[in-house]
Amino acid sequence: MIGMFDKEKRGTVSFDNFGALWKYVTDWQHCFRSFDRDGSGSIDSQELQTAFTTFGYRLSQQTVEMIVRKFDRLGQNKILFDDFIEACIVLHTLTSAFKTHDQDQDGIITIHYEQFIDMVFSTLM
């Protein structure tokens, strides 16, 4: 996340940029807590499904469960706060990349293999 707020590209953040980073994390914390219905400090697949639906994503339960497995560092079938942020950012970034190819916005694209590789690798941080 520091890279997102490192406007000078020096690997650090200035005091002003740190304030923006702090607000960003605080906003994410409020968001996370609003979906952590049981107050466990983690989000399970049902809670993540609710979050994604609220954000406007229409994903199957199977896909949400796969996302939980991908970002679940502890192997407990749930994700922690920082994993939640990362999962949401990755989903948003991949969705934005997909939309550049979905000209008619029907949720279907046709691309060549190298276009796919370029699309995915260009989204990696």
Short mmCIF file of N, CA, C and O in Angstrom, two decimals:
data_model
loop_
_atom_site.label_atom_id
_atom_site.label_comp_id
_atom_site.label_asym_id
_atom_site.label_seq_id
_atom_site.Cartn_x
_atom_site.Cartn_y
_atom_site.Cartn_z
N MET A 1 0.82 -1.20 0.00
CA MET A 1 0.00 0.00 0.00
C MET A 1 0.86 1.25 0.00
O MET A 1 0.42 2.28 -0.50
N ILE A 2 2.05 1.15 0.56
CA ILE A 2 2.92 2.32 0.55
C ILE A 2 3.18 2.77 -0.88
O ILE A 2 3.18 3.97 -1.16
N GLY A 3 3.35 1.80 -1.78
CA GLY A 3 3.56 2.13 -3.18
C GLY A 3 2.44 2.94 -3.79
O GLY A 3 2.66 3.77 -4.67
N MET A 4 1.23 2.73 -3.31
CA MET A 4 0.08 3.48 -3.81
C MET A 4 0.15 4.95 -3.40
O MET A 4 -0.42 5.81 -4.07
N PHE A 5 0.83 5.23 -2.30
CA PHE A 5 0.88 6.60 -1.77
C PHE A 5 2.26 7.22 -1.88
O PHE A 5 2.48 8.33 -1.43
N ASP A 6 3.19 6.53 -2.50
CA ASP A 6 4.55 7.02 -2.73
C ASP A 6 4.55 7.83 -4.02
O ASP A 6 4.93 7.34 -5.08
N LYS A 7 4.12 9.07 -3.94
CA LYS A 7 3.96 9.91 -5.13
C LYS A 7 5.30 10.21 -5.81
O LYS A 7 5.36 10.43 -7.01
N GLU A 8 6.38 10.22 -5.03
CA GLU A 8 7.69 10.54 -5.58
C GLU A 8 8.44 9.30 -6.05
O GLU A 8 9.56 9.38 -6.54
N LYS A 9 7.85 8.10 -5.86
CA LYS A 9 8.44 6.82 -6.26
C LYS A 9 9.82 6.61 -5.65
O LYS A 9 10.76 6.19 -6.30
N ARG A 10 9.92 6.87 -4.32
CA ARG A 10 11.19 6.70 -3.62
C ARG A 10 11.16 5.52 -2.64
O ARG A 10 12.12 5.29 -1.93
N GLY A 11 10.06 4.80 -2.58
CA GLY A 11 9.96 3.69 -1.65
C GLY A 11 9.57 4.13 -0.25
O GLY A 11 9.60 3.34 0.69
N THR A 12 9.21 5.38 -0.09
CA THR A 12 8.77 5.93 1.19
C THR A 12 7.56 6.82 0.95
O THR A 12 7.22 7.13 -0.19
N VAL A 13 6.93 7.23 2.03
CA VAL A 13 5.84 8.19 1.91
C VAL A 13 6.17 9.43 2.74
O VAL A 13 6.77 9.32 3.82
N SER A 14 5.79 10.56 2.22
CA SER A 14 5.98 11.81 2.96
C SER A 14 4.96 11.89 4.09
O SER A 14 4.03 11.08 4.17
N PHE A 15 5.12 12.86 4.95
CA PHE A 15 4.17 13.04 6.05
C PHE A 15 2.76 13.24 5.51
O PHE A 15 1.81 12.63 6.01
N ASP A 16 2.61 14.09 4.50
CA ASP A 16 1.28 14.34 3.92
C ASP A 16 0.71 13.07 3.30
O ASP A 16 -0.47 12.77 3.46
N ASN A 17 1.55 12.33 2.58
CA ASN A 17 1.09 11.09 1.96
C ASN A 17 0.76 10.04 3.02
O ASN A 17 -0.14 9.22 2.83
N PHE A 18 1.48 10.07 4.15
CA PHE A 18 1.18 9.14 5.23
C PHE A 18 -0.22 9.41 5.78
O PHE A 18 -0.96 8.47 6.08
N GLY A 19 -0.59 10.68 5.88
CA GLY A 19 -1.95 11.03 6.33
C GLY A 19 -3.00 10.45 5.41
O GLY A 19 -4.02 9.92 5.87
N ALA A 20 -2.75 10.50 4.12
CA ALA A 20 -3.69 9.93 3.14
C ALA A 20 -3.73 8.40 3.28
O ALA A 20 -4.80 7.80 3.22
N LEU A 21 -2.57 7.79 3.49
CA LEU A 21 -2.51 6.34 3.69
C LEU A 21 -3.25 5.93 4.94
O LEU A 21 -4.01 4.96 4.95
N TRP A 22 -3.08 6.69 6.02
CA TRP A 22 -3.77 6.40 7.28
C TRP A 22 -5.29 6.46 7.10
O TRP A 22 -6.01 5.57 7.56
N LYS A 23 -5.77 7.48 6.39
CA LYS A 23 -7.20 7.60 6.14
C LYS A 23 -7.69 6.42 5.29
O LYS A 23 -8.75 5.86 5.56
N TYR A 24 -6.92 6.04 4.31
CA TYR A 24 -7.26 4.91 3.44
C TYR A 24 -7.43 3.63 4.26
O TYR A 24 -8.43 2.93 4.13
N VAL A 25 -6.47 3.36 5.15
CA VAL A 25 -6.54 2.16 5.98
C VAL A 25 -7.71 2.24 6.96
O VAL A 25 -8.43 1.26 7.16
N THR A 26 -7.93 3.40 7.53
CA THR A 26 -9.05 3.58 8.47
C THR A 26 -10.39 3.36 7.77
O THR A 26 -11.28 2.70 8.32
N ASP A 27 -10.52 3.88 6.57
CA ASP A 27 -11.75 3.66 5.80
C ASP A 27 -11.96 2.16 5.52
O ASP A 27 -13.07 1.65 5.64
N TRP A 28 -10.88 1.47 5.15
CA TRP A 28 -10.96 0.03 4.93
C TRP A 28 -11.34 -0.70 6.21
O TRP A 28 -12.11 -1.66 6.20
N GLN A 29 -10.83 -0.23 7.35
CA GLN A 29 -11.13 -0.87 8.63
C GLN A 29 -12.62 -0.76 8.94
O GLN A 29 -13.25 -1.74 9.37
N HIS A 30 -13.19 0.41 8.72
CA HIS A 30 -14.63 0.59 8.94
C HIS A 30 -15.43 -0.32 8.00
O HIS A 30 -16.42 -0.93 8.43
N CYS A 31 -14.99 -0.40 6.76
CA CYS A 31 -15.65 -1.27 5.78
C CYS A 31 -15.59 -2.72 6.25
O CYS A 31 -16.60 -3.42 6.27
N PHE A 32 -14.40 -3.17 6.62
CA PHE A 32 -14.20 -4.55 7.08
C PHE A 32 -15.11 -4.86 8.26
O PHE A 32 -15.80 -5.88 8.27
N ARG A 33 -15.14 -3.98 9.24
CA ARG A 33 -15.96 -4.21 10.43
C ARG A 33 -17.44 -4.27 10.09
O ARG A 33 -18.20 -5.00 10.74
N SER A 34 -17.87 -3.53 9.09
CA SER A 34 -19.29 -3.54 8.74
C SER A 34 -19.71 -4.88 8.14
O SER A 34 -20.88 -5.26 8.23
N PHE A 35 -18.77 -5.63 7.56
CA PHE A 35 -19.09 -6.94 6.99
C PHE A 35 -18.73 -8.09 7.91
O PHE A 35 -19.18 -9.21 7.70
N ASP A 36 -17.94 -7.83 8.95
CA ASP A 36 -17.60 -8.85 9.94
C ASP A 36 -18.75 -8.92 10.94
O ASP A 36 -18.67 -8.44 12.06
N ARG A 37 -19.85 -9.52 10.52
CA ARG A 37 -21.10 -9.52 11.28
C ARG A 37 -20.98 -10.12 12.68
O ARG A 37 -21.63 -9.66 13.61
N ASP A 38 -20.15 -11.15 12.81
CA ASP A 38 -20.05 -11.81 14.11
C ASP A 38 -18.94 -11.22 14.98
O ASP A 38 -18.72 -11.68 16.10
N GLY A 39 -18.24 -10.19 14.48
CA GLY A 39 -17.20 -9.52 15.27
C GLY A 39 -16.00 -10.40 15.56
O GLY A 39 -15.26 -10.17 16.51
N SER A 40 -15.75 -11.40 14.71
CA SER A 40 -14.68 -12.36 14.95
C SER A 40 -13.29 -11.83 14.58
O SER A 40 -12.29 -12.44 14.92
N GLY A 41 -13.24 -10.71 13.87
CA GLY A 41 -11.96 -10.19 13.40
C GLY A 41 -11.51 -10.82 12.10
O GLY A 41 -10.40 -10.58 11.64
N SER A 42 -12.41 -11.60 11.51
CA SER A 42 -12.14 -12.21 10.21
C SER A 42 -13.45 -12.28 9.43
O SER A 42 -14.53 -12.11 9.99
N ILE A 43 -13.32 -12.51 8.15
CA ILE A 43 -14.49 -12.58 7.28
C ILE A 43 -14.54 -13.94 6.61
O ILE A 43 -13.56 -14.36 5.99
N ASP A 44 -15.67 -14.62 6.74
CA ASP A 44 -15.85 -15.92 6.09
C ASP A 44 -16.45 -15.70 4.70
O ASP A 44 -16.70 -14.57 4.28
N SER A 45 -16.69 -16.80 3.99
CA SER A 45 -17.17 -16.67 2.61
C SER A 45 -18.55 -16.03 2.52
O SER A 45 -18.82 -15.29 1.57
N GLN A 46 -19.42 -16.28 3.50
CA GLN A 46 -20.75 -15.66 3.48
C GLN A 46 -20.64 -14.14 3.65
O GLN A 46 -21.31 -13.37 2.96
N GLU A 47 -19.80 -13.73 4.60
CA GLU A 47 -19.61 -12.29 4.83
C GLU A 47 -18.94 -11.64 3.63
O GLU A 47 -19.29 -10.51 3.24
N LEU A 48 -18.00 -12.35 3.01
CA LEU A 48 -17.33 -11.81 1.82
C LEU A 48 -18.30 -11.72 0.65
O LEU A 48 -18.26 -10.75 -0.11
N GLN A 49 -19.18 -12.69 0.53
CA GLN A 49 -20.21 -12.65 -0.52
C GLN A 49 -21.07 -11.40 -0.35
O GLN A 49 -21.35 -10.69 -1.32
N THR A 50 -21.45 -11.11 0.89
CA THR A 50 -22.24 -9.91 1.17
C THR A 50 -21.46 -8.65 0.79
O THR A 50 -22.01 -7.72 0.18
N ALA A 51 -20.18 -8.61 1.15
CA ALA A 51 -19.35 -7.45 0.83
C ALA A 51 -19.27 -7.26 -0.68
O ALA A 51 -19.50 -6.15 -1.19
N PHE A 52 -18.94 -8.32 -1.41
CA PHE A 52 -18.81 -8.20 -2.86
C PHE A 52 -20.13 -7.79 -3.51
O PHE A 52 -20.13 -6.99 -4.44
N THR A 53 -21.24 -8.34 -3.03
CA THR A 53 -22.54 -7.96 -3.58
C THR A 53 -22.80 -6.48 -3.32
O THR A 53 -23.26 -5.76 -4.21
N THR A 54 -22.47 -6.03 -2.12
CA THR A 54 -22.63 -4.61 -1.79
C THR A 54 -21.79 -3.73 -2.70
O THR A 54 -22.20 -2.64 -3.09
N PHE A 55 -20.58 -4.22 -3.05
CA PHE A 55 -19.68 -3.47 -3.93
C PHE A 55 -20.10 -3.53 -5.40
O PHE A 55 -19.52 -2.88 -6.25
N GLY A 56 -21.12 -4.35 -5.72
CA GLY A 56 -21.62 -4.43 -7.08
C GLY A 56 -21.12 -5.61 -7.88
O GLY A 56 -21.39 -5.71 -9.08
N TYR A 57 -20.40 -6.53 -7.25
CA TYR A 57 -19.91 -7.72 -7.94
C TYR A 57 -20.94 -8.84 -7.82
O TYR A 57 -21.46 -9.08 -6.74
N ARG A 58 -21.20 -9.50 -8.93
CA ARG A 58 -22.10 -10.65 -8.92
C ARG A 58 -21.27 -11.89 -9.14
O ARG A 58 -21.05 -12.31 -10.28
N LEU A 59 -20.79 -12.47 -8.05
CA LEU A 59 -19.93 -13.65 -8.12
C LEU A 59 -20.65 -14.84 -7.49
O LEU A 59 -21.36 -14.68 -6.50
N SER A 60 -20.42 -16.01 -8.04
CA SER A 60 -21.02 -17.21 -7.47
C SER A 60 -20.39 -17.50 -6.11
O SER A 60 -19.27 -17.05 -5.82
N GLN A 61 -21.11 -18.26 -5.30
CA GLN A 61 -20.57 -18.66 -3.99
C GLN A 61 -19.28 -19.45 -4.18
O GLN A 61 -18.34 -19.32 -3.41
N GLN A 62 -19.24 -20.27 -5.23
CA GLN A 62 -18.04 -21.06 -5.53
C GLN A 62 -16.84 -20.15 -5.79
O GLN A 62 -15.74 -20.42 -5.30
N THR A 63 -17.02 -19.08 -6.52
CA THR A 63 -15.93 -18.14 -6.81
C THR A 63 -15.50 -17.42 -5.54
O THR A 63 -14.31 -17.25 -5.28
N VAL A 64 -16.45 -17.01 -4.72
CA VAL A 64 -16.13 -16.33 -3.47
C VAL A 64 -15.34 -17.27 -2.55
O VAL A 64 -14.35 -16.86 -1.93
N GLU A 65 -15.75 -18.52 -2.49
CA GLU A 65 -15.02 -19.50 -1.67
C GLU A 65 -13.59 -19.69 -2.18
O GLU A 65 -12.66 -19.86 -1.39
N MET A 66 -13.39 -19.66 -3.50
CA MET A 66 -12.06 -19.77 -4.08
C MET A 66 -11.22 -18.56 -3.69
O MET A 66 -10.03 -18.69 -3.36
N ILE A 67 -11.82 -17.38 -3.69
CA ILE A 67 -11.11 -16.16 -3.29
C ILE A 67 -10.70 -16.25 -1.82
O ILE A 67 -9.58 -15.90 -1.45
N VAL A 68 -11.59 -16.75 -0.98
CA VAL A 68 -11.26 -16.93 0.44
C VAL A 68 -10.07 -17.88 0.57
O VAL A 68 -9.11 -17.58 1.29
N ARG A 69 -10.10 -19.00 -0.14
CA ARG A 69 -8.97 -19.95 -0.06
C ARG A 69 -7.67 -19.30 -0.52
O ARG A 69 -6.62 -19.52 0.08
N LYS A 70 -7.74 -18.49 -1.55
CA LYS A 70 -6.54 -17.83 -2.10
C LYS A 70 -5.93 -16.86 -1.10
O LYS A 70 -4.71 -16.75 -0.99
N PHE A 71 -6.76 -16.14 -0.36
CA PHE A 71 -6.27 -15.08 0.53
C PHE A 71 -6.25 -15.49 2.01
O PHE A 71 -5.91 -14.68 2.86
N ASP A 72 -6.59 -16.71 2.30
CA ASP A 72 -6.62 -17.23 3.67
C ASP A 72 -5.22 -17.73 4.07
O ASP A 72 -4.87 -18.86 3.79
N ARG A 73 -4.45 -16.89 4.73
CA ARG A 73 -3.08 -17.25 5.12
C ARG A 73 -3.04 -18.28 6.24
O ARG A 73 -2.06 -19.00 6.38
N LEU A 74 -4.07 -18.35 7.05
CA LEU A 74 -4.05 -19.22 8.21
C LEU A 74 -4.72 -20.58 7.99
O LEU A 74 -4.72 -21.43 8.87
N GLY A 75 -5.33 -20.76 6.83
CA GLY A 75 -6.00 -22.02 6.53
C GLY A 75 -7.23 -22.28 7.39
O GLY A 75 -7.53 -23.42 7.72
N GLN A 76 -7.96 -21.23 7.73
CA GLN A 76 -9.13 -21.36 8.60
C GLN A 76 -10.44 -21.05 7.87
O GLN A 76 -11.47 -20.85 8.49
N ASN A 77 -10.38 -20.98 6.54
CA ASN A 77 -11.57 -20.70 5.73
C ASN A 77 -12.17 -19.33 6.00
O ASN A 77 -13.38 -19.15 5.94
N LYS A 78 -11.30 -18.38 6.31
CA LYS A 78 -11.71 -16.98 6.50
C LYS A 78 -10.50 -16.10 6.27
O LYS A 78 -9.36 -16.57 6.26
N ILE A 79 -10.76 -14.82 6.05
CA ILE A 79 -9.66 -13.91 5.76
C ILE A 79 -9.61 -12.79 6.80
O ILE A 79 -10.63 -12.38 7.33
N LEU A 80 -8.40 -12.35 7.06
CA LEU A 80 -8.16 -11.28 8.03
C LEU A 80 -8.24 -9.92 7.33
O LEU A 80 -8.37 -9.83 6.11
N PHE A 81 -8.14 -8.87 8.11
CA PHE A 81 -8.29 -7.50 7.63
C PHE A 81 -7.40 -7.19 6.43
O PHE A 81 -7.88 -6.76 5.38
N ASP A 82 -6.09 -7.41 6.56
CA ASP A 82 -5.18 -7.06 5.47
C ASP A 82 -5.42 -7.94 4.24
O ASP A 82 -5.28 -7.48 3.10
N ASP A 83 -5.82 -9.20 4.46
CA ASP A 83 -6.15 -10.08 3.34
C ASP A 83 -7.41 -9.59 2.62
O ASP A 83 -7.53 -9.69 1.40
N PHE A 84 -8.35 -9.06 3.39
CA PHE A 84 -9.58 -8.50 2.84
C PHE A 84 -9.26 -7.33 1.91
O PHE A 84 -9.77 -7.26 0.78
N ILE A 85 -8.41 -6.44 2.37
CA ILE A 85 -8.02 -5.30 1.54
C ILE A 85 -7.38 -5.79 0.25
O ILE A 85 -7.75 -5.36 -0.84
N GLU A 86 -6.43 -6.71 0.38
CA GLU A 86 -5.73 -7.21 -0.79
C GLU A 86 -6.69 -7.90 -1.76
O GLU A 86 -6.64 -7.67 -2.97
N ALA A 87 -7.60 -8.73 -1.25
CA ALA A 87 -8.56 -9.42 -2.11
C ALA A 87 -9.44 -8.41 -2.85
O ALA A 87 -9.69 -8.58 -4.06
N CYS A 88 -9.89 -7.39 -2.15
CA CYS A 88 -10.75 -6.38 -2.79
C CYS A 88 -9.99 -5.60 -3.85
O CYS A 88 -10.52 -5.32 -4.94
N ILE A 89 -8.74 -5.26 -3.58
CA ILE A 89 -7.93 -4.51 -4.55
C ILE A 89 -7.65 -5.37 -5.78
O ILE A 89 -7.77 -4.90 -6.92
N VAL A 90 -7.31 -6.64 -5.57
CA VAL A 90 -7.05 -7.54 -6.69
C VAL A 90 -8.32 -7.71 -7.53
O VAL A 90 -8.27 -7.62 -8.77
N LEU A 91 -9.45 -7.93 -6.88
CA LEU A 91 -10.71 -8.09 -7.61
C LEU A 91 -11.04 -6.83 -8.41
O LEU A 91 -11.41 -6.91 -9.59
N HIS A 92 -10.88 -5.68 -7.80
CA HIS A 92 -11.14 -4.41 -8.49
C HIS A 92 -10.20 -4.23 -9.69
O HIS A 92 -10.64 -3.85 -10.79
N THR A 93 -8.92 -4.51 -9.49
CA THR A 93 -7.93 -4.34 -10.55
C THR A 93 -8.20 -5.29 -11.72
O THR A 93 -8.16 -4.87 -12.88
N LEU A 94 -8.47 -6.55 -11.41
CA LEU A 94 -8.77 -7.51 -12.47
C LEU A 94 -10.07 -7.15 -13.20
O LEU A 94 -10.15 -7.28 -14.43
N THR A 95 -11.06 -6.70 -12.46
CA THR A 95 -12.33 -6.30 -13.07
C THR A 95 -12.13 -5.11 -14.00
O THR A 95 -12.66 -5.09 -15.12
N SER A 96 -11.33 -4.14 -13.57
CA SER A 96 -11.05 -2.97 -14.43
C SER A 96 -10.33 -3.39 -15.70
O SER A 96 -10.66 -2.90 -16.79
N ALA A 97 -9.37 -4.30 -15.57
CA ALA A 97 -8.65 -4.79 -16.75
C ALA A 97 -9.60 -5.54 -17.68
O ALA A 97 -9.54 -5.37 -18.91
N PHE A 98 -10.48 -6.35 -17.12
CA PHE A 98 -11.46 -7.09 -17.91
C PHE A 98 -12.37 -6.12 -18.67
O PHE A 98 -12.64 -6.31 -19.86
N LYS A 99 -12.82 -5.09 -17.98
CA LYS A 99 -13.76 -4.15 -18.59
C LYS A 99 -13.19 -3.42 -19.79
O LYS A 99 -13.93 -3.00 -20.68
N THR A 100 -11.85 -3.25 -19.84
CA THR A 100 -11.26 -2.59 -21.00
C THR A 100 -11.45 -3.42 -22.27
O THR A 100 -11.42 -2.87 -23.37
N HIS A 101 -11.67 -4.73 -22.12
CA HIS A 101 -11.88 -5.62 -23.26
C HIS A 101 -13.36 -5.93 -23.48
O HIS A 101 -13.73 -6.49 -24.51
N ASP A 102 -14.21 -5.61 -22.52
CA ASP A 102 -15.64 -5.91 -22.58
C ASP A 102 -16.38 -4.69 -23.12
O ASP A 102 -17.08 -3.99 -22.39
N GLN A 103 -16.23 -4.46 -24.42
CA GLN A 103 -16.75 -3.25 -25.04
C GLN A 103 -18.27 -3.12 -24.92
O GLN A 103 -18.78 -2.02 -24.70
N ASP A 104 -19.00 -4.21 -25.03
CA ASP A 104 -20.46 -4.13 -24.96
C ASP A 104 -21.00 -4.42 -23.56
O ASP A 104 -22.21 -4.49 -23.35
N GLN A 105 -20.11 -4.57 -22.59
CA GLN A 105 -20.44 -4.77 -21.17
C GLN A 105 -21.43 -5.92 -20.95
O GLN A 105 -22.35 -5.81 -20.13
N ASP A 106 -21.17 -7.03 -21.64
CA ASP A 106 -22.03 -8.20 -21.45
C ASP A 106 -21.37 -9.26 -20.56
O ASP A 106 -21.93 -10.33 -20.34
N GLY A 107 -20.17 -8.96 -20.06
CA GLY A 107 -19.48 -9.88 -19.18
C GLY A 107 -18.74 -10.98 -19.92
O GLY A 107 -18.28 -11.95 -19.30
N ILE A 108 -18.58 -10.82 -21.23
CA ILE A 108 -17.88 -11.82 -22.04
C ILE A 108 -16.84 -11.10 -22.89
O ILE A 108 -17.15 -10.08 -23.51
N ILE A 109 -15.62 -11.65 -22.89
CA ILE A 109 -14.59 -11.09 -23.76
C ILE A 109 -13.94 -12.22 -24.56
O ILE A 109 -13.95 -13.38 -24.14
N THR A 110 -13.39 -11.86 -25.70
CA THR A 110 -12.59 -12.79 -26.49
C THR A 110 -11.23 -12.14 -26.67
O THR A 110 -11.13 -11.06 -27.26
N ILE A 111 -10.21 -12.80 -26.11
CA ILE A 111 -8.86 -12.27 -26.23
C ILE A 111 -7.89 -13.41 -26.53
O ILE A 111 -8.19 -14.58 -26.26
N HIS A 112 -6.77 -13.07 -27.08
CA HIS A 112 -5.72 -14.04 -27.34
C HIS A 112 -4.96 -14.32 -26.05
O HIS A 112 -4.99 -13.51 -25.11
N TYR A 113 -4.28 -15.44 -26.03
CA TYR A 113 -3.53 -15.86 -24.84
C TYR A 113 -2.57 -14.76 -24.37
O TYR A 113 -2.53 -14.44 -23.18
N GLU A 114 -1.80 -14.18 -25.28
CA GLU A 114 -0.84 -13.16 -24.87
C GLU A 114 -1.54 -11.91 -24.35
O GLU A 114 -1.02 -11.23 -23.45
N GLN A 115 -2.71 -11.59 -24.86
CA GLN A 115 -3.48 -10.46 -24.31
C GLN A 115 -3.88 -10.77 -22.87
O GLN A 115 -3.83 -9.89 -22.02
N PHE A 116 -4.30 -12.01 -22.62
CA PHE A 116 -4.66 -12.43 -21.27
C PHE A 116 -3.46 -12.31 -20.34
O PHE A 116 -3.56 -11.75 -19.25
N ILE A 117 -2.32 -12.85 -20.76
CA ILE A 117 -1.10 -12.78 -19.95
C ILE A 117 -0.73 -11.33 -19.68
O ILE A 117 -0.43 -10.95 -18.53
N ASP A 118 -0.80 -10.50 -20.69
CA ASP A 118 -0.49 -9.07 -20.52
C ASP A 118 -1.47 -8.42 -19.55
O ASP A 118 -1.07 -7.66 -18.67
N MET A 119 -2.75 -8.76 -19.67
CA MET A 119 -3.77 -8.18 -18.80
C MET A 119 -3.51 -8.57 -17.35
O MET A 119 -3.53 -7.72 -16.45
N VAL A 120 -3.23 -9.83 -17.09
CA VAL A 120 -3.01 -10.30 -15.72
C VAL A 120 -1.71 -9.74 -15.15
O VAL A 120 -1.70 -9.19 -14.05
N PHE A 121 -0.63 -9.84 -15.90
CA PHE A 121 0.65 -9.37 -15.38
C PHE A 121 0.70 -7.86 -15.22
O PHE A 121 1.38 -7.35 -14.32
N SER A 122 -0.04 -7.13 -16.01
CA SER A 122 -0.04 -5.67 -15.86
C SER A 122 -0.82 -5.25 -14.61
O SER A 122 -0.66 -4.13 -14.14
N THR A 123 -1.64 -6.15 -14.06
CA THR A 123 -2.39 -5.83 -12.85
C THR A 123 -1.61 -6.15 -11.58
O THR A 123 -1.98 -5.70 -10.50
N LEU A 124 -0.55 -6.96 -11.71
CA LEU A 124 0.24 -7.31 -10.52
C LEU A 124 0.99 -6.10 -10.02
O LEU A 124 1.53 -5.33 -10.79
N MET A 125 1.05 -5.99 -8.71
CA MET A 125 1.71 -4.83 -8.11
C MET A 125 3.20 -5.04 -7.98
O MET A 125 3.80 -5.95 -7.93
#
